[in-house]
Amino acid sequence: MTINTSFFADLSTYSPQKSIQFYKNVFGWNYYRTEDYYTAFIDHFEVAGLYETPKKFKQMRMPHFWMTYIKVQNVNNVVEKAKQLGGIIEID
């Protein structure tokens, strides 16, 4: 896996079942469920994840969103650089 490239994405959605059906119809994704998280597959390859938007985000009226994961060489350096450039770092 190449540094500084995306390697996975997941969708935070208010309507998991509707979103699952939509992406299944559009891309042919099949899903495997673990607890409250769904992993989308094409054949045997993971392509994305999907979960219901957390309550705190719903209360903030945050829209559905895709979150992309990026492989970096040093997460602390990237976090500091992001802060310096005006990025918001959320730690839960």
mmCIF file with all atom_site columns, C-alpha atoms in Angstrom:
data_model
loop_
_atom_site.group_PDB
_atom_site.id
_atom_site.type_symbol
_atom_site.label_atom_id
_atom_site.label_alt_id
_atom_site.label_comp_id
_atom_site.label_asym_id
_atom_site.label_entity_id
_atom_site.label_seq_id
_atom_site.pdbx_PDB_ins_code
_atom_site.Cartn_x
_atom_site.Cartn_y
_atom_site.Cartn_z
_atom_site.occupancy
_atom_site.B_iso_or_equiv
_atom_site.pdbx_formal_charge
_atom_site.auth_seq_id
_atom_site.auth_comp_id
_atom_site.auth_asym_id
_atom_site.auth_atom_id
_atom_site.pdbx_PDB_model_num
ATOM 1  C CA . MET A 1 1  ? 0.000   0.000   0.000  1.00 0.00 ? 1  MET A CA 1
ATOM 2  C CA . THR A 1 2  ? 1.414   3.350   -1.047 1.00 0.00 ? 2  THR A CA 1
ATOM 3  C CA . ILE A 1 3  ? 1.888   6.090   1.565  1.00 0.00 ? 3  ILE A CA 1
ATOM 4  C CA . ASN A 1 4  ? -0.475  9.108   1.314  1.00 0.00 ? 4  ASN A CA 1
ATOM 5  C CA . THR A 1 5  ? -3.117  7.262   -0.696 1.00 0.00 ? 5  THR A CA 1
ATOM 6  C CA . SER A 1 6  ? -6.630  6.286   0.311  1.00 0.00 ? 6  SER A CA 1
ATOM 7  C CA . PHE A 1 7  ? -7.254  2.658   1.151  1.00 0.00 ? 7  PHE A CA 1
ATOM 8  C CA . PHE A 1 8  ? -10.834 2.493   2.446  1.00 0.00 ? 8  PHE A CA 1
ATOM 9  C CA . ALA A 1 9  ? -13.984 4.576   2.848  1.00 0.00 ? 9  ALA A CA 1
ATOM 10 C CA . ASP A 1 10 ? -17.132 4.265   4.837  1.00 0.00 ? 10 ASP A CA 1
ATOM 11 C CA . LEU A 1 11 ? -20.505 5.941   4.758  1.00 0.00 ? 11 LEU A CA 1
ATOM 12 C CA . SER A 1 12 ? -22.271 7.457   7.755  1.00 0.00 ? 12 SER A CA 1
ATOM 13 C CA . THR A 1 13 ? -25.966 7.439   6.868  1.00 0.00 ? 13 THR A CA 1
ATOM 14 C CA . TYR A 1 14 ? -29.282 8.117   8.588  1.00 0.00 ? 14 TYR A CA 1
ATOM 15 C CA . SER A 1 15 ? -30.852 5.263   6.609  1.00 0.00 ? 15 SER A CA 1
ATOM 16 C CA . PRO A 1 16 ? -28.543 2.232   6.461  1.00 0.00 ? 16 PRO A CA 1
ATOM 17 C CA . GLN A 1 17 ? -31.068 -0.083  4.803  1.00 0.00 ? 17 GLN A CA 1
ATOM 18 C CA . LYS A 1 18 ? -31.938 2.441   2.074  1.00 0.00 ? 18 LYS A CA 1
ATOM 19 C CA . SER A 1 19 ? -28.246 3.175   1.466  1.00 0.00 ? 19 SER A CA 1
ATOM 20 C CA . ILE A 1 20 ? -27.398 -0.533  1.332  1.00 0.00 ? 20 ILE A CA 1
ATOM 21 C CA . GLN A 1 21 ? -30.086 -1.117  -1.284 1.00 0.00 ? 21 GLN A CA 1
ATOM 22 C CA . PHE A 1 22 ? -28.997 1.942   -3.288 1.00 0.00 ? 22 PHE A CA 1
ATOM 23 C CA . TYR A 1 23 ? -25.317 0.924   -3.508 1.00 0.00 ? 23 TYR A CA 1
ATOM 24 C CA . LYS A 1 24 ? -26.265 -2.691  -4.121 1.00 0.00 ? 24 LYS A CA 1
ATOM 25 C CA . ASN A 1 25 ? -28.377 -1.581  -7.090 1.00 0.00 ? 25 ASN A CA 1
ATOM 26 C CA . VAL A 1 26 ? -25.811 0.915   -8.419 1.00 0.00 ? 26 VAL A CA 1
ATOM 27 C CA . PHE A 1 27 ? -22.557 -1.017  -7.892 1.00 0.00 ? 27 PHE A CA 1
ATOM 28 C CA . GLY A 1 28 ? -23.614 -4.588  -7.141 1.00 0.00 ? 28 GLY A CA 1
ATOM 29 C CA . TRP A 1 29 ? -22.177 -4.466  -3.629 1.00 0.00 ? 29 TRP A CA 1
ATOM 30 C CA . ASN A 1 30 ? -23.105 -7.235  -1.207 1.00 0.00 ? 30 ASN A CA 1
ATOM 31 C CA . TYR A 1 31 ? -22.894 -6.665  2.535  1.00 0.00 ? 31 TYR A CA 1
ATOM 32 C CA . TYR A 1 32 ? -21.718 -8.508  5.611  1.00 0.00 ? 32 TYR A CA 1
ATOM 33 C CA . ARG A 1 33 ? -23.011 -7.219  8.961  1.00 0.00 ? 33 ARG A CA 1
ATOM 34 C CA . THR A 1 34 ? -21.125 -7.173  12.255 1.00 0.00 ? 34 THR A CA 1
ATOM 35 C CA . GLU A 1 35 ? -22.974 -5.479  15.115 1.00 0.00 ? 35 GLU A CA 1
ATOM 36 C CA . ASP A 1 36 ? -24.045 -2.089  13.704 1.00 0.00 ? 36 ASP A CA 1
ATOM 37 C CA . TYR A 1 37 ? -21.495 -1.957  10.891 1.00 0.00 ? 37 TYR A CA 1
ATOM 38 C CA . TYR A 1 38 ? -21.861 -3.242  7.348  1.00 0.00 ? 38 TYR A CA 1
ATOM 39 C CA . THR A 1 39 ? -18.926 -4.090  5.109  1.00 0.00 ? 39 THR A CA 1
ATOM 40 C CA . ALA A 1 40 ? -19.542 -3.930  1.371  1.00 0.00 ? 40 ALA A CA 1
ATOM 41 C CA . PHE A 1 41 ? -17.947 -6.490  -0.936 1.00 0.00 ? 41 PHE A CA 1
ATOM 42 C CA . ILE A 1 42 ? -17.562 -7.158  -4.610 1.00 0.00 ? 42 ILE A CA 1
ATOM 43 C CA . ASP A 1 43 ? -16.826 -10.851 -4.896 1.00 0.00 ? 43 ASP A CA 1
ATOM 44 C CA . HIS A 1 44 ? -14.415 -11.408 -1.970 1.00 0.00 ? 44 HIS A CA 1
ATOM 45 C CA . PHE A 1 45 ? -12.931 -7.891  -1.945 1.00 0.00 ? 45 PHE A CA 1
ATOM 46 C CA . GLU A 1 46 ? -13.875 -5.297  0.692  1.00 0.00 ? 46 GLU A CA 1
ATOM 47 C CA . VAL A 1 47 ? -14.800 -2.048  -1.027 1.00 0.00 ? 47 VAL A CA 1
ATOM 48 C CA . ALA A 1 48 ? -16.429 0.113   1.666  1.00 0.00 ? 48 ALA A CA 1
ATOM 49 C CA . GLY A 1 49 ? -18.147 0.230   5.016  1.00 0.00 ? 49 GLY A CA 1
ATOM 50 C CA . LEU A 1 50 ? -21.470 1.645   6.117  1.00 0.00 ? 50 LEU A CA 1
ATOM 51 C CA . TYR A 1 51 ? -22.998 2.524   9.482  1.00 0.00 ? 51 TYR A CA 1
ATOM 52 C CA . GLU A 1 52 ? -25.841 4.550   10.951 1.00 0.00 ? 52 GLU A CA 1
ATOM 53 C CA . THR A 1 53 ? -24.920 8.151   11.707 1.00 0.00 ? 53 THR A CA 1
ATOM 54 C CA . PRO A 1 54 ? -24.218 8.493   15.443 1.00 0.00 ? 54 PRO A CA 1
ATOM 55 C CA . LYS A 1 55 ? -26.807 10.297  17.565 1.00 0.00 ? 55 LYS A CA 1
ATOM 56 C CA . LYS A 1 56 ? -24.516 13.260  18.343 1.00 0.00 ? 56 LYS A CA 1
ATOM 57 C CA . PHE A 1 57 ? -24.046 13.938  14.619 1.00 0.00 ? 57 PHE A CA 1
ATOM 58 C CA . LYS A 1 58 ? -27.780 13.658  13.985 1.00 0.00 ? 58 LYS A CA 1
ATOM 59 C CA . GLN A 1 59 ? -28.406 16.187  16.764 1.00 0.00 ? 59 GLN A CA 1
ATOM 60 C CA . MET A 1 60 ? -25.935 18.531  15.026 1.00 0.00 ? 60 MET A CA 1
ATOM 61 C CA . ARG A 1 61 ? -27.919 17.981  11.807 1.00 0.00 ? 61 ARG A CA 1
ATOM 62 C CA . MET A 1 62 ? -24.758 16.762  10.102 1.00 0.00 ? 62 MET A CA 1
ATOM 63 C CA . PRO A 1 63 ? -25.622 15.338  6.690  1.00 0.00 ? 63 PRO A CA 1
ATOM 64 C CA . HIS A 1 64 ? -24.786 11.836  5.540  1.00 0.00 ? 64 HIS A CA 1
ATOM 65 C CA . PHE A 1 65 ? -21.066 11.689  4.739  1.00 0.00 ? 65 PHE A CA 1
ATOM 66 C CA . TRP A 1 66 ? -18.344 9.524   3.281  1.00 0.00 ? 66 TRP A CA 1
ATOM 67 C CA . MET A 1 67 ? -15.146 9.224   5.337  1.00 0.00 ? 67 MET A CA 1
ATOM 68 C CA . THR A 1 68 ? -11.955 8.310   3.522  1.00 0.00 ? 68 THR A CA 1
ATOM 69 C CA . TYR A 1 69 ? -9.027  6.582   5.222  1.00 0.00 ? 69 TYR A CA 1
ATOM 70 C CA . ILE A 1 70 ? -5.524  7.511   4.079  1.00 0.00 ? 70 ILE A CA 1
ATOM 71 C CA . LYS A 1 71 ? -2.340  5.584   4.869  1.00 0.00 ? 71 LYS A CA 1
ATOM 72 C CA . VAL A 1 72 ? 0.371   7.911   6.175  1.00 0.00 ? 72 VAL A CA 1
ATOM 73 C CA . GLN A 1 73 ? 3.902   7.291   7.317  1.00 0.00 ? 73 GLN A CA 1
ATOM 74 C CA . ASN A 1 74 ? 3.619   9.220   10.612 1.00 0.00 ? 74 ASN A CA 1
ATOM 75 C CA . VAL A 1 75 ? 0.162   10.096  11.927 1.00 0.00 ? 75 VAL A CA 1
ATOM 76 C CA . ASN A 1 76 ? 1.478   12.578  14.520 1.00 0.00 ? 76 ASN A CA 1
ATOM 77 C CA . ASN A 1 77 ? 3.285   14.596  11.847 1.00 0.00 ? 77 ASN A CA 1
ATOM 78 C CA . VAL A 1 78 ? 0.201   14.622  9.641  1.00 0.00 ? 78 VAL A CA 1
ATOM 79 C CA . VAL A 1 79 ? -2.049  15.713  12.528 1.00 0.00 ? 79 VAL A CA 1
ATOM 80 C CA . GLU A 1 80 ? 0.305   18.589  13.399 1.00 0.00 ? 80 GLU A CA 1
ATOM 81 C CA . LYS A 1 81 ? 0.530   19.701  9.781  1.00 0.00 ? 81 LYS A CA 1
ATOM 82 C CA . ALA A 1 82 ? -3.260  19.525  9.406  1.00 0.00 ? 82 ALA A CA 1
ATOM 83 C CA . LYS A 1 83 ? -3.696  21.683  12.542 1.00 0.00 ? 83 LYS A CA 1
ATOM 84 C CA . GLN A 1 84 ? -1.203  24.237  11.232 1.00 0.00 ? 84 GLN A CA 1
ATOM 85 C CA . LEU A 1 85 ? -3.170  24.436  7.988  1.00 0.00 ? 85 LEU A CA 1
ATOM 86 C CA . GLY A 1 86 ? -6.493  24.952  9.778  1.00 0.00 ? 86 GLY A CA 1
ATOM 87 C CA . GLY A 1 87 ? -7.695  21.351  9.918  1.00 0.00 ? 87 GLY A CA 1
ATOM 88 C CA . ILE A 1 88 ? -10.000 20.223  12.703 1.00 0.00 ? 88 ILE A CA 1
ATOM 89 C CA . ILE A 1 89 ? -8.922  17.078  14.513 1.00 0.00 ? 89 ILE A CA 1
ATOM 90 C CA . GLU A 1 90 ? -11.661 15.150  16.280 1.00 0.00 ? 90 GLU A CA 1
ATOM 91 C CA . ILE A 1 91 ? -10.700 12.555  18.850 1.00 0.00 ? 91 ILE A CA 1
ATOM 92 C CA . ASP A 1 92 ? -13.482 10.486  20.309 1.00 0.00 ? 92 ASP A CA 1
#
